[in-house]
Each structure stands twice: as structure tokens, then as C-alpha cells.
């Protein structure tokens, strides 16, 4: 697998979904990963440290960056009910 280099600090409101070669998958909060690996860590660093809780292998066969914030806004937009005057920081918080 090609090692992704996306800097975690640029996607801190996201999660990473890691899939093991055994077929199991798990989500990792990017904020938690930054807390463990530091502000300079990237997605590849998480992949390098990952170990499957089911089989114990360190064989990540796939990784996806998943945005989980503001789903209520997205659903309201899909229904045509977005309040465009509402201030929203997009789920990104300052350190």
C-alpha cells in the first residue's frame, strides 16, 4: 500500500478508517491520533503504528479519511432546510 502523507493537523475534525488484511476495520479519531503521535504526524504514521485488535497483524490494506462532523447540517441541506444565516465553524476547533 502506498503510504499516505496527509498531515493530521489539516484534518483534525476527521476520523481514519483502517482496514486490516483479515477484513476487520476500525475507526481512529484524528484528534486522538494527534494526541498520541504529535502535531507533526501524518496519516502514514498512523498506518505504521496500527495493529489489528482482532488478529494482531500490522497489515493495513486500506485507509480512508472520513468526515463525521456537522451531519445534522448536511441532512438539513439535503432536505432544503439549511439556515444560511447560522454561523458554523465547520467542526474545526482551535488548539
Short mmCIF file of C-alpha atoms in Angstrom, two decimals:
data_model
loop_
_atom_site.label_atom_id
_atom_site.label_comp_id
_atom_site.label_asym_id
_atom_site.label_seq_id
_atom_site.Cartn_x
_atom_site.Cartn_y
_atom_site.Cartn_z
CA UNK A 1 0.00 0.00 0.00
CA UNK A 2 1.27 3.47 -0.86
CA UNK A 3 1.95 5.39 2.35
CA UNK A 4 -0.38 8.44 2.64
CA UNK A 5 1.33 11.67 3.76
CA UNK A 6 -1.64 13.91 4.62
CA UNK A 7 -0.73 15.92 7.72
CA UNK A 8 -3.15 15.05 10.53
CA UNK A 9 -3.33 18.65 11.76
CA UNK A 10 -5.07 19.62 8.50
CA UNK A 11 -7.87 17.08 9.05
CA UNK A 12 -8.20 17.11 12.85
CA UNK A 13 -12.03 17.02 12.82
CA UNK A 14 -11.97 13.78 10.80
CA UNK A 15 -11.53 10.08 11.52
CA UNK A 16 -9.43 7.47 9.78
CA UNK A 17 -11.00 4.15 8.85
CA UNK A 18 -8.30 1.48 8.73
CA UNK A 19 -8.95 -1.92 7.17
CA UNK A 20 -6.79 -4.92 8.04
CA UNK A 21 -5.83 -7.66 5.60
CA UNK A 22 -8.01 -10.01 7.70
CA UNK A 23 -11.08 -7.98 6.71
CA UNK A 24 -11.69 -6.21 10.02
CA UNK A 25 -11.88 -2.44 10.15
CA UNK A 26 -11.69 0.23 12.82
CA UNK A 27 -12.09 3.98 13.10
CA UNK A 28 -9.47 6.18 14.71
CA UNK A 29 -10.17 9.77 15.71
CA UNK A 30 -7.59 12.06 14.11
CA UNK A 31 -7.63 14.24 17.24
CA UNK A 32 -6.73 11.17 19.34
CA UNK A 33 -4.00 10.20 16.87
CA UNK A 34 -2.51 13.71 17.11
CA UNK A 35 -2.55 13.38 20.90
CA UNK A 36 -0.58 10.12 20.69
CA UNK A 37 1.76 10.86 17.79
CA UNK A 38 2.21 14.65 17.95
CA UNK A 39 1.24 17.62 15.80
CA UNK A 40 3.67 16.75 13.01
CA UNK A 41 2.23 13.27 12.44
CA UNK A 42 0.68 12.26 9.14
CA UNK A 43 -1.73 9.54 8.02
CA UNK A 44 1.19 7.25 7.13
CA UNK A 45 2.44 7.45 10.74
CA UNK A 46 -0.94 6.18 11.97
CA UNK A 47 -0.85 3.34 9.43
CA UNK A 48 2.68 2.41 10.55
CA UNK A 49 1.60 2.21 14.22
CA UNK A 50 -1.73 0.43 13.65
CA UNK A 51 -2.22 -3.13 14.85
CA UNK A 52 -5.42 -5.11 14.31
CA UNK A 53 -7.28 -5.78 17.55
CA UNK A 54 -8.79 -8.95 16.04
CA UNK A 55 -5.77 -10.77 14.55
CA UNK A 56 -2.83 -8.76 15.92
CA UNK A 57 -1.36 -8.11 12.47
CA UNK A 58 0.24 -4.85 11.36
CA UNK A 59 -1.06 -5.17 7.82
CA UNK A 60 -3.30 -2.23 6.92
CA UNK A 61 -4.65 -2.89 3.44
CA UNK A 62 -6.73 0.25 3.18
CA UNK A 63 -7.23 3.63 4.82
CA UNK A 64 -10.00 6.19 4.30
CA UNK A 65 -10.32 9.71 5.66
CA UNK A 66 -13.86 10.15 7.00
CA UNK A 67 -15.51 13.43 7.97
CA UNK A 68 -18.09 12.92 10.73
CA UNK A 69 -18.93 16.46 11.85
CA UNK A 70 -21.97 18.60 11.11
CA UNK A 71 -24.07 15.71 9.82
CA UNK A 72 -27.19 17.49 11.10
CA UNK A 73 -26.39 20.44 8.81
CA UNK A 74 -25.77 18.11 5.87
CA UNK A 75 -29.09 16.35 6.40
CA UNK A 76 -30.94 19.66 6.72
CA UNK A 77 -29.31 20.81 3.48
CA UNK A 78 -30.44 17.64 1.74
CA UNK A 79 -33.98 18.42 2.85
CA UNK A 80 -33.67 22.07 1.74
CA UNK A 81 -33.85 23.42 5.30
CA UNK A 82 -30.41 24.97 5.77
CA UNK A 83 -30.27 28.15 7.86
CA UNK A 84 -27.72 30.15 5.84
CA UNK A 85 -27.53 32.87 8.50
CA UNK A 86 -26.24 30.43 11.12
CA UNK A 87 -22.55 30.78 11.95
CA UNK A 88 -20.75 27.45 11.79
CA UNK A 89 -17.04 26.78 12.19
CA UNK A 90 -17.32 23.53 10.22
CA UNK A 91 -16.47 21.44 13.26
CA UNK A 92 -12.86 22.65 13.36
CA UNK A 93 -11.63 23.78 16.74
CA UNK A 94 -8.57 25.80 17.67
CA UNK A 95 -5.86 24.30 19.81
#
